[in-house]
Amino acid sequence: MPLRNLEGKAAGSLDFARDDGAWMMESLDQIKSRIEAAVPGAKIEIVANGSPSQQDSLLIDNEHAVATARFLRVDPALRLDFCSNVTGVDWLDRVVKKTIKVKTVVEGVEKEVDQTTEEEIPGYLEAVYHLYSMTHKHGPVIIRTRTADRAECARLSSLTPVWRSAEFQEREIYDLYGIHFDGHPDLRRILMWDEFEDHPMRKDYVQPDDFEWEPTPHDDVLARAKHHYPPRPQMDGAEGIVEPLKR
Amino acid sequence: MDATVQTIEAMERPPVTMASRLEGELLEVSMGPQHPSTHGVFRMNVALEGEIVRKLKPVFGYLHRNHEQIGEHTSYLGSMPYTDRLDYFCSMSNNWAYALSVEKLAGIEVPERAEYLRVILAELTRLQNHASLLGFLLSDMGAWGTPLMYAFREREKILDLFESLAGSRMMCDYMRFGGCRLDASEEWLARAKQIVDRFPEFLDEFEELILGNEIVIGRTQNVGKLSAELAISAGITGPMLRASGVNYDVRKVDGYGFYPRFKFRIPLGNHGDTYDRLMMRALEMRESVGILKQAFAQIQPGPIVNPKVKVRAFRPPAGEAYGRIEAPKGELGFYLISDGGPNPYRYRVRPPSFINLTVLEDLCLGHTVADVMVILGSVDIVMGEVDR
C-alpha cells in the first residue's frame, strides 16, 4: 500500500469532530418493559440506588442475560454499543432488619408499635456492567447479574460475545472473585499467577500467613512459622541415600 | 495411490533462504517483562513465523498489588494519595476521577475556582503525558534519547509547576472531595500561563522533527490498523479510539467539570493506524493549550474547597456511583459502593490502558516483531494502572 503523503502541517490527514449533542435516554422503567417485550421470559428487576448519584440499575436473570445484552446493544433507540466498566461485587450472607409500624391494642388502648423483622439474605456474587452508547452518546445503563450462591453455583453467562471489552475484565472477575463465566473464549487467571488457588477480592478471603517478610522474625512470628510448616519426621540420615534413588 | 502422499523429490522445492527456513514452524518468544520497550513490567507471549507475529497473548500481573482491596480497607480520603500511583504520569487526572466519583456518591458540589484549577491541572497533565508518550514512542522506534529528552524538557517545566503547587512532582495528591487542597497564587498562575504560551513553540519544533520524518512515516503508517467497529466493541477509549474516527470524548459527552464552558475541538483520525494515533496526541496537545488559555483568562479568586464536606468521619450515604473522566490515556472511571461506613464497600478502578490492551493481539497479527513495539508504544500504557 502506498504511504500517505504528508503535506505541510500535520493536520492534513485528520479532521475534527462535529459537535453533536447527546440523545435523551428512556427511563429505566421503559427500558425494562421493552426488554420484557423483546426477550420472552426475561425477568428484569430494577435495583434502586439510595445515593445522590441516582444511578439505578437493572438486575437481569442469568438465563436471558446474553439475549438481553444483545437487545440492549442492537436496539436502535438504545444502541448501548460501549460496555465501559465490568466488575464483580461480593455480598456475604447478611441480615436485613426492617421496622414496620404495627397497630396493636395494649390494655384496651390502640397504640402504634414498632415491629422489627429480620430477613436473612444468603450471599451471592454479582457482576456489574456499565453500558454507554457511542452512537447516541448517552448512558450509563447499569446491568447486573447475580450468581445463585458463593460456592459451586458461582457461574454466570459471559457477555464477551456481545461486547469484546468484557474479555479482560471478566477474566479479572474470574481471577479475583471466582465467578465462572460460561461462554467466555479464554477464561484464565489474569492478574494472579496460574497456580494461585484462592480469590483474593472475596470479602472472606484470608491472607496467607507469610511470616517471611519480617526481617528479624521473633516470638509470635516464629510461633506462626512453626504452625505454618507441619513438623517433619525424625530423620536418621538414610533419606539422603534413598531420595536420589527414588528419582 | 493416495494423492496426499508425495515424495519430496516429486515436489518442486522452494529455494532455501533465511526467511523461509522457519516456514510453517512457530517459534514462541516471551517478550518482557524486562524488555526496554514494554513500558514497565509487561510481558507478551508471542508466536512467530519467521519475523511475523502469528499469535500474541499479553501476560499481566507483575505489578499487581490488589489496589482495589487496599482501597476497600482504607477510608475514602486515604485512597486519594494512592490513586497517584495508578497512572503515575497523570496523578492529577487520577485524583480528579476519584474525587468526581466520591462527589457523585455523596452529592458534593465543587466551588468555581476549584473547578477551574482542576481543568488547568488536568490539561497540564495531558500536555506532559502526550509529550512524553511521543518521546517514548520515538525511543521505541530507535531514535534513542534525543527526542525523548526534548519531550522531557517540556515535561519538566510542567512538573516544576506541579511541585510548586502541590509539593510533589509526580505524586501530587492534590484534589479533595469538594475542591482542591491548596490554592494557586497569582504568581503561580502567571508562571503557568507563561509556560503554556510558549508550549506551541515546542509543538511546532517537535512536529517538524518527527511527524514529517520519513522513518516515522515508514514505521507507523498502515501499521496496526484498528477499525472503528472493533474499537467500539472492545471498549477502546481516549486518543486511540478517536484515531479510528469515533467521535467520543468524555469531556464533551458528560461535560463534567467546567468543560462545557470552553471551546475546543476533538481531533479525529481517518485510518486508525499507528501514525494517526501518534498524530492524535500532537493535535490534542494543541487543543489543550487552547483550553488552558481560556481557563487562565476566566479563573477568578474564590474559595477552593466546599466547607460543608467533612474531612474526618466522612461517610457517604449507602448507595453506589460510577464517575468517569477523560484521562490522557482514555476513560478513567471509579465505581464505588458505600454501605454507609467510613470506607467503601467496593472500590473499583476502570483502567483505560488495561482495557485498551484488549485489541493488542488484533493489531499486531501479521506484523513483524519490530512493529509490535511501535504498536504497543502507541497504545500508551502505564503498568501501575494496568496491573493495579
XYZ file of C-alpha atoms in Angstrom:
635
model
C 0.000 0.000 0.000
C 1.336 3.432 -0.815
C 2.183 5.654 2.092
C 0.209 8.792 2.596
C 1.837 11.980 1.539
C 2.165 14.429 4.338
C 1.586 17.900 3.036
C 2.913 20.640 5.212
C 1.081 20.688 8.505
C 0.313 17.631 10.498
C -3.434 18.252 10.466
C -3.587 17.233 6.812
C -4.647 13.629 7.354
C -7.088 14.252 10.162
C -10.198 16.247 10.654
C -12.185 17.482 13.599
C -15.419 16.174 15.005
C -18.685 17.977 14.738
C -20.365 18.862 17.985
C -23.488 16.724 18.094
C -25.447 16.711 21.301
C -26.415 13.687 23.329
C -29.706 11.896 22.837
C -32.192 11.760 25.624
C -32.423 8.293 27.014
C -35.532 6.435 28.066
C -36.194 5.835 31.731
C -35.264 2.503 33.265
C -38.949 1.556 33.520
C -39.380 1.996 29.789
C -36.212 0.021 29.074
C -37.397 -2.735 31.406
C -40.766 -3.104 29.722
C -39.184 -3.053 26.277
C -36.700 -5.782 27.240
C -39.532 -7.907 28.605
C -41.406 -7.479 25.330
C -38.378 -8.267 23.173
C -36.873 -11.133 25.175
C -39.620 -13.569 26.135
C -39.257 -14.942 29.623
C -36.701 -12.407 30.804
C -37.082 -11.444 34.442
C -35.887 -7.889 34.938
C -35.850 -6.092 38.235
C -34.924 -2.502 38.958
C -32.390 -2.171 41.764
C -32.807 1.194 43.420
C -29.764 3.152 44.476
C -30.013 5.298 47.567
C -27.113 7.566 46.744
C -27.399 11.083 45.247
C -25.793 9.736 42.080
C -29.236 8.406 41.035
C -27.689 5.536 39.138
C -30.283 2.794 39.428
C -29.553 -0.500 37.759
C -31.309 -3.402 36.074
C -30.978 -6.866 37.592
C -31.059 -9.411 34.797
C -31.661 -13.114 35.196
C -28.744 -15.236 34.160
C -30.606 -17.422 31.646
C -31.578 -14.493 29.448
C -28.503 -12.369 30.088
C -26.955 -12.808 26.655
C -30.235 -12.252 24.802
C -30.946 -9.162 26.885
C -27.449 -7.829 26.310
C -27.816 -8.365 22.556
C -31.094 -6.482 22.619
C -29.543 -3.567 24.512
C -26.724 -3.451 22.028
C -28.662 -3.581 18.765
C -31.894 -1.795 19.691
C -31.930 1.362 17.533
C -33.181 3.638 20.321
C -30.664 2.416 22.897
C -27.618 1.263 20.905
C -25.552 0.570 24.011
C -22.530 -0.385 21.952
C -19.881 0.593 24.505
C -19.512 -1.566 27.588
C -17.289 0.614 29.671
C -16.804 -0.976 33.052
C -17.283 -4.586 34.107
C -16.727 -5.536 37.686
C -17.589 -8.006 40.410
C -19.047 -7.419 43.836
C -19.107 -9.888 46.695
C -22.097 -9.882 49.019
C -21.824 -12.080 52.091
C -24.767 -13.610 53.942
C -26.471 -10.757 55.644
C -29.433 -9.991 57.845
C -31.605 -7.075 56.884
C -33.654 -5.557 59.666
C -36.926 -3.995 58.689
C -39.009 -1.906 61.021
C -42.732 -1.698 60.374
C -45.260 0.222 62.426
C -47.999 -2.107 63.580
C -51.185 -1.094 65.315
C -51.869 -3.239 68.345
C -54.258 -2.997 71.223
C -52.384 -2.768 74.511
C -54.517 -2.800 77.653
C -57.546 -1.625 75.777
C -55.757 1.309 74.125
C -54.815 1.220 70.463
C -51.124 2.016 70.019
C -48.608 2.120 67.210
C -45.723 -0.174 67.994
C -42.513 -0.651 66.014
C -42.122 -4.240 64.968
C -38.746 -5.389 63.716
C -38.498 -8.293 61.327
C -35.247 -9.870 60.352
C -34.743 -11.208 56.890
C -31.786 -13.394 56.136
C -30.350 -12.924 52.678
C -27.934 -15.630 51.550
C -24.709 -14.376 49.999
C -24.102 -14.121 46.286
C -21.615 -12.709 43.814
C -22.548 -10.040 41.361
C -21.212 -8.861 38.009
C -21.940 -5.231 37.166
C -21.761 -3.810 33.632
C -21.779 -0.085 32.888
C -23.095 0.468 29.380
C -22.922 3.603 27.283
C -23.783 4.420 23.720
C -21.114 5.860 21.470
C -23.657 6.247 18.683
C -26.195 8.251 20.669
C -23.805 9.487 23.373
C -25.988 8.556 26.307
C -25.717 6.353 29.334
C -24.968 4.833 31.673
C -27.366 1.915 31.766
C -26.159 -0.362 34.530
C -26.993 -4.052 34.361
C -26.111 -6.617 36.974
C -26.295 -10.382 37.081
C -26.171 -12.465 40.235
C -24.921 -15.943 40.983
C -27.063 -18.413 42.907
C -24.530 -18.741 45.718
C -20.881 -18.100 46.506
C -19.627 -21.676 46.079
C -20.352 -24.261 43.384
C -23.027 -22.244 41.636
C -20.846 -19.151 41.191
C -21.465 -19.227 37.459
C -22.761 -16.565 35.094
C -23.047 -16.341 31.349
C -20.296 -14.357 29.742
C -21.190 -11.206 27.838
C -17.870 -11.175 25.970
C -19.594 -12.442 22.784
C -21.692 -9.267 22.890
C -19.054 -6.745 24.000
C -15.429 -7.583 23.411
C -14.391 -5.118 26.128
C -15.641 -7.597 28.732
C -12.924 -10.077 27.740
C -10.145 -8.985 30.092
C -12.499 -7.595 32.702
C -14.439 -10.866 33.042
C -11.135 -12.669 33.301
C -10.260 -10.316 36.108
C -13.537 -11.069 37.903
C -12.904 -14.795 37.480
C -9.440 -14.307 38.905
C -10.265 -12.084 41.851
C -13.841 -13.164 42.674
C -14.072 -16.684 41.311
C -17.147 -16.248 39.144
C -17.023 -18.765 36.310
C -18.199 -17.174 33.056
C -19.813 -19.695 30.711
C -19.126 -18.916 27.082
C -16.006 -16.856 27.694
C -13.451 -17.628 24.945
C -10.355 -17.606 27.139
C -11.151 -17.830 30.832
C -7.811 -17.848 32.663
C -6.355 -16.012 35.597
C -5.124 -12.617 34.564
C -3.558 -10.729 37.475
C -2.646 -13.537 39.867
C -0.362 -16.327 38.736
C -1.874 -19.521 37.332
C -1.023 -21.697 40.354
C -2.754 -19.362 42.803
C -5.722 -21.064 44.395
C -7.942 -18.546 46.153
C -9.855 -15.463 45.007
C -8.364 -12.507 46.833
C -11.124 -9.925 46.362
C -13.719 -12.009 48.178
C -14.811 -10.461 51.424
C -13.997 -13.593 53.429
C -10.553 -14.031 51.916
C -7.870 -14.737 54.497
C -4.400 -13.551 53.673
C -1.756 -16.257 53.652
C 0.449 -16.443 56.695
C 3.555 -15.044 55.074
C 5.721 -14.592 58.123
C 8.773 -14.404 55.929
C 8.513 -10.707 55.224
C 9.705 -9.935 58.727
C 13.412 -9.027 58.584
C 14.129 -10.342 62.087
C 11.475 -12.930 62.941
C 10.816 -13.231 66.654
C 8.447 -14.749 69.228
C 4.906 -14.787 67.842
C 6.145 -14.661 64.257
C 8.262 -17.751 64.878
C 5.299 -19.422 66.564
C 3.210 -18.788 63.474
C 6.055 -20.071 61.308
C 6.067 -23.281 63.308
C 2.367 -23.597 62.739
C 2.865 -22.847 59.064
C 5.004 -25.862 58.328
C 3.903 -29.229 59.732
C 6.574 -30.870 61.925
C 8.943 -33.021 59.955
C 9.524 -36.654 60.936
C 12.715 -37.544 62.740
C 15.442 -38.102 60.222
C 18.145 -40.699 60.634
C 20.261 -39.761 57.650
C 19.082 -42.597 55.451
C 16.712 -40.388 53.385
C 19.761 -38.765 51.795
C 20.591 -42.105 50.198
C 17.049 -43.192 49.363
C 15.836 -39.902 47.869
C 18.132 -39.860 44.791
C 17.197 -43.499 44.041
C 13.510 -42.645 44.006
C 14.080 -40.065 41.341
C -2.395 -44.194 -4.867
C -3.168 -41.808 -2.075
C -2.961 -38.343 -3.511
C -1.695 -36.744 -0.338
C 1.413 -38.912 -0.108
C 4.133 -37.411 -2.200
C 7.852 -37.766 -2.121
C 9.941 -34.684 -1.614
C 11.636 -35.206 -4.963
C 8.309 -35.037 -6.746
C 7.622 -31.560 -5.381
C 9.379 -28.517 -6.560
C 11.457 -27.496 -3.599
C 11.411 -23.841 -2.691
C 14.735 -22.023 -2.677
C 16.260 -22.130 0.772
C 16.581 -18.638 2.177
C 16.844 -17.339 5.689
C 13.247 -16.210 5.580
C 11.758 -19.491 4.512
C 13.741 -21.772 6.743
C 11.284 -21.376 9.586
C 8.266 -21.548 7.336
C 5.441 -23.446 8.888
C 7.132 -23.543 12.242
C 6.081 -21.287 15.021
C 8.697 -20.016 17.390
C 7.415 -18.996 20.783
C 9.096 -15.995 22.274
C 8.437 -14.427 25.629
C 8.852 -10.677 25.208
C 9.267 -8.982 28.534
C 8.734 -8.454 31.391
C 12.138 -6.790 31.403
C 12.183 -5.616 27.801
C 13.195 -1.939 27.475
C 10.254 -1.075 25.217
C 7.489 -2.739 27.184
C 6.933 0.419 29.239
C 7.331 -1.353 32.544
C 6.952 -4.955 33.539
C 4.679 -6.084 30.731
C 5.083 -9.453 29.075
C 3.795 -10.817 25.807
C 3.915 -14.425 24.731
C 4.424 -14.191 21.008
C 4.323 -16.991 18.431
C 6.443 -16.047 15.463
C 6.628 -17.401 11.966
C 9.948 -16.090 10.829
C 9.618 -12.490 11.854
C 5.830 -12.327 11.525
C 3.597 -12.395 14.599
C 1.006 -15.175 14.392
C -0.212 -15.152 17.978
C 0.198 -12.743 20.852
C -1.014 -13.201 24.406
C -0.354 -10.474 26.926
C 0.620 -11.623 30.430
C -0.270 -9.250 33.237
C 0.198 -9.077 36.936
C 3.848 -8.325 37.562
C 2.913 -5.083 39.292
C -0.325 -6.344 40.835
C -0.777 -5.271 44.442
C -4.578 -5.509 44.684
C -5.072 -1.779 44.771
C -8.833 -2.289 44.908
C -8.734 -4.330 48.081
C -6.421 -1.822 49.743
C -8.948 0.823 48.756
C -11.711 -1.147 50.459
C -9.724 -1.312 53.683
C -8.877 2.411 53.697
C -11.010 5.445 54.366
C -12.319 7.374 51.376
C -9.744 10.105 51.753
C -6.990 7.593 52.492
C -7.213 6.250 48.958
C -6.632 9.662 47.411
C -2.801 9.610 47.588
C -2.827 6.006 46.443
C -4.637 6.912 43.225
C -1.489 8.866 42.281
C 0.280 5.546 41.940
C -2.143 4.141 39.377
C -1.031 6.040 36.311
C 1.997 7.726 37.807
C 2.353 10.041 34.833
C -1.073 11.566 35.384
C -1.674 11.746 39.115
C -3.791 14.901 38.770
C -6.244 13.176 36.423
C -6.443 10.164 38.714
C -7.188 12.430 41.670
C -9.914 14.143 39.728
C -11.578 10.920 38.608
C -11.654 9.609 42.168
C -12.826 12.921 43.637
C -15.542 13.130 40.974
C -16.847 9.658 41.822
C -16.946 10.347 45.538
C -18.659 13.687 44.879
C -21.296 11.824 42.873
C -21.660 9.258 45.630
C -22.105 11.832 48.363
C -23.714 14.631 46.342
C -20.991 17.224 46.898
C -20.748 20.483 44.988
C -17.427 21.999 43.998
C -16.693 25.742 44.100
C -15.960 27.566 40.880
C -12.277 28.283 41.392
C -11.596 24.661 42.292
C -13.246 23.523 39.057
C -11.024 25.874 37.068
C -7.928 24.679 38.901
C -8.920 21.099 38.164
C -9.307 21.811 34.469
C -5.961 23.634 34.383
C -4.133 20.809 36.146
C -5.802 18.058 34.139
C -4.921 19.751 30.865
C -1.337 20.372 32.001
C -1.225 16.666 32.820
C -2.458 15.864 29.339
C 0.258 18.036 27.814
C 3.074 16.356 29.688
C 1.649 12.855 29.206
C 1.256 13.241 25.452
C 4.638 14.911 25.050
C 6.454 12.177 26.896
C 4.456 9.483 25.090
C 5.654 10.824 21.736
C 9.191 10.807 23.088
C 8.893 7.218 24.294
C 7.383 6.122 21.013
C 10.337 7.546 19.125
C 12.648 5.796 21.547
C 10.862 2.546 20.715
C 11.487 3.213 17.044
C 15.194 3.553 17.626
C 15.552 7.320 17.967
C 17.311 6.793 21.257
C 17.423 9.566 23.752
C 17.335 12.865 21.923
C 13.630 13.255 21.042
C 12.676 11.852 24.433
C 14.834 14.452 26.122
C 13.201 17.218 24.058
C 9.848 15.991 25.355
C 11.116 15.612 28.899
C 12.470 19.158 28.840
C 8.886 20.397 28.405
C 7.505 17.848 30.820
C 9.971 19.019 33.441
C 8.632 22.576 33.251
C 5.110 21.295 33.943
C 6.316 19.019 36.733
C 8.020 22.044 38.287
C 4.643 23.748 38.271
C 3.105 20.722 39.991
C 5.862 20.712 42.555
C 5.486 24.364 43.431
C 1.706 23.942 43.764
C 1.235 20.520 45.340
C 4.665 19.851 46.802
C 5.436 16.856 44.639
C 6.367 16.409 41.008
C 4.511 13.209 40.285
C 2.657 12.066 43.403
C 0.606 15.235 43.730
C -2.302 14.128 45.956
C -3.840 17.481 45.136
C -7.612 17.130 44.881
C -10.019 16.747 47.735
C -13.703 15.863 47.851
C -15.432 19.125 47.047
C -12.385 21.034 45.897
C -8.611 21.181 45.951
C -6.061 21.018 48.718
C -4.090 24.216 48.139
C -4.808 27.436 46.337
C -2.721 28.615 43.424
C -1.150 32.031 43.867
C -1.289 34.760 41.234
C 2.406 34.219 40.580
C 1.855 30.533 40.018
C -0.912 31.221 37.520
C 1.260 33.775 35.746
C 4.128 31.316 35.522
C 1.841 28.548 34.282
C 0.397 30.902 31.684
C 3.881 31.776 30.514
C 4.800 28.104 30.105
C 1.566 27.339 28.265
C 2.017 30.345 25.974
C 5.405 29.062 24.936
C 4.279 25.454 24.548
C 3.204 25.774 20.877
C 6.810 26.647 20.025
C 7.829 23.236 21.288
C 4.947 21.633 19.394
C 5.961 23.287 16.123
C 9.515 22.140 16.607
C 8.573 18.630 17.652
C 6.078 18.114 14.845
C 8.647 19.361 12.355
C 11.136 16.950 13.829
C 9.060 13.793 13.879
C 5.791 13.867 12.028
C 7.239 14.512 8.598
C 10.158 12.214 9.252
C 10.454 9.550 6.583
C 11.375 6.821 9.035
C 8.482 7.657 11.349
C 6.061 7.599 8.420
C 7.505 4.340 7.128
C 7.358 2.687 10.511
C 3.877 3.845 11.519
C 1.616 4.348 8.519
C -0.589 1.314 7.763
C 0.825 -0.428 10.826
C -1.566 -1.728 13.458
C -4.847 -0.630 11.906
C -7.850 -0.584 14.212
C -11.333 -0.420 12.725
C -13.968 1.763 14.332
C -16.323 -1.210 14.900
C -13.707 -3.234 16.753
C -12.597 -0.198 18.731
C -16.140 0.459 19.976
C -16.848 -3.177 20.774
C -13.559 -3.610 22.609
C -14.196 -0.565 24.763
C -11.199 1.356 23.469
C -11.225 4.935 24.720
C -9.141 8.051 24.525
C -6.874 9.125 21.668
C -6.663 5.523 20.469
C -10.423 5.415 19.850
C -10.518 8.806 18.183
C -7.648 7.819 15.893
C -10.073 5.255 14.462
C -12.513 8.038 13.683
C -15.038 7.606 16.503
C -16.180 10.924 17.913
C -16.311 10.155 21.621
C -14.680 12.310 24.231
C -15.973 12.187 27.796
C -15.169 15.880 28.196
C -17.792 16.615 25.533
C -20.215 13.758 26.225
C -20.500 14.068 30.009
C -19.484 17.717 30.215
C -18.061 17.169 33.673
C -16.171 19.930 35.457
C -16.355 23.194 33.541
C -15.577 21.720 30.126
C -18.851 22.957 28.584
C -17.547 26.490 29.211
C -14.537 26.017 26.953
C -14.312 25.995 23.197
C -12.220 23.137 21.906
C -12.258 20.700 19.043
C -11.935 16.924 19.041
C -9.374 15.683 16.528
C -10.367 12.524 14.669
C -8.265 10.088 12.679
C -9.080 8.712 9.251
C -7.112 5.490 9.156
C -6.822 4.177 12.689
C -3.193 3.224 12.236
C -0.220 3.941 14.456
C 0.538 7.157 12.638
C -2.943 8.508 13.350
C -2.608 7.558 16.998
C 0.653 9.452 17.115
C -0.846 12.483 15.382
C -3.813 12.413 17.724
C -1.527 13.223 20.623
C 0.098 16.102 18.798
C -3.269 17.598 17.852
C -4.787 17.086 21.295
C -1.906 18.978 22.826
C -2.778 21.986 20.673
C -6.415 21.800 21.813
C -5.288 21.513 25.438
C -3.213 24.653 25.044
C -6.378 26.374 23.806
C -8.387 25.192 26.827
C -5.646 26.310 29.189
C -5.515 29.786 27.691
C -9.278 30.165 28.134
C -9.074 28.860 31.698
C -6.332 31.324 32.626
C -8.469 34.145 31.251
C -11.626 33.055 33.101
C -10.376 31.974 36.536
C -11.485 34.246 39.387
C -10.465 34.359 43.057
C -12.709 32.485 45.438
C -12.909 29.542 47.800
C -11.244 26.342 46.623
C -13.000 23.804 48.785
C -16.589 23.187 49.782
C -16.671 23.904 53.545
C -19.612 21.559 54.127
C -17.569 18.451 53.350
C -16.431 16.596 56.425
C -12.757 15.772 56.441
C -12.902 13.438 59.420
C -15.608 10.791 59.765
C -16.587 11.211 56.138
C -19.388 8.706 55.499
C -21.302 8.920 52.223
C -24.864 7.563 52.295
C -25.364 3.921 51.280
C -25.524 3.512 47.533
C -23.259 3.358 44.541
C -21.821 5.690 41.935
C -19.716 5.466 38.814
C -17.792 8.572 37.825
C -15.513 8.911 34.841
C -13.269 11.471 33.218
C -11.291 11.734 30.019
C -7.822 10.959 31.316
C -4.916 11.353 28.868
C -4.968 7.596 28.232
C -8.709 7.173 27.904
C -11.773 6.890 30.057
C -10.721 6.585 33.675
C -13.588 5.610 35.940
C -14.107 4.809 39.582
C -17.002 2.643 40.713
C -17.787 2.946 44.393
C -20.314 1.175 46.580
C -20.930 2.645 50.007
C -22.597 0.780 52.848
C -22.691 3.928 54.950
C -19.382 3.161 56.607
C -16.127 5.114 56.673
C -14.556 3.093 53.871
C -16.038 1.941 50.549
C -17.640 -1.494 50.390
C -16.462 -1.787 46.806
C -13.772 0.318 45.206
C -13.163 -0.347 41.552
C -10.882 1.381 39.084
C -11.688 1.241 35.395
C -8.181 1.462 33.989
C -8.130 2.786 30.413
C -4.771 1.372 29.413
C -5.672 -2.122 30.659
C -8.815 -2.221 28.542
C -7.062 -0.620 25.566
C -4.745 -3.651 25.537
C -7.714 -5.921 24.680
C -7.052 -5.402 20.983
C -3.262 -5.634 21.126
C -3.287 -9.088 19.538
C -5.631 -7.969 16.756
C -3.385 -5.004 15.974
C -0.148 -6.984 15.908
C -1.137 -10.079 13.897
C 0.659 -10.182 10.576
C 3.165 -7.520 11.514
C 6.819 -8.004 12.383
C 8.243 -8.159 15.885
C 9.736 -4.716 15.456
C 6.259 -3.334 14.737
C 4.878 -4.841 17.948
C 6.992 -2.431 19.944
C 5.742 0.543 17.949
C 2.095 -0.560 18.214
C 2.417 -1.152 21.941
C 4.015 2.253 22.311
C 1.108 3.905 20.514
C -1.426 2.263 22.861
C 0.120 4.266 25.711
C 0.172 2.024 28.769
C 1.441 2.505 32.289
C 1.810 -0.684 34.266
C 0.864 0.921 37.560
C -2.595 1.268 36.120
C -2.747 -1.928 34.047
C -1.875 -4.280 36.906
C -3.173 -2.223 39.826
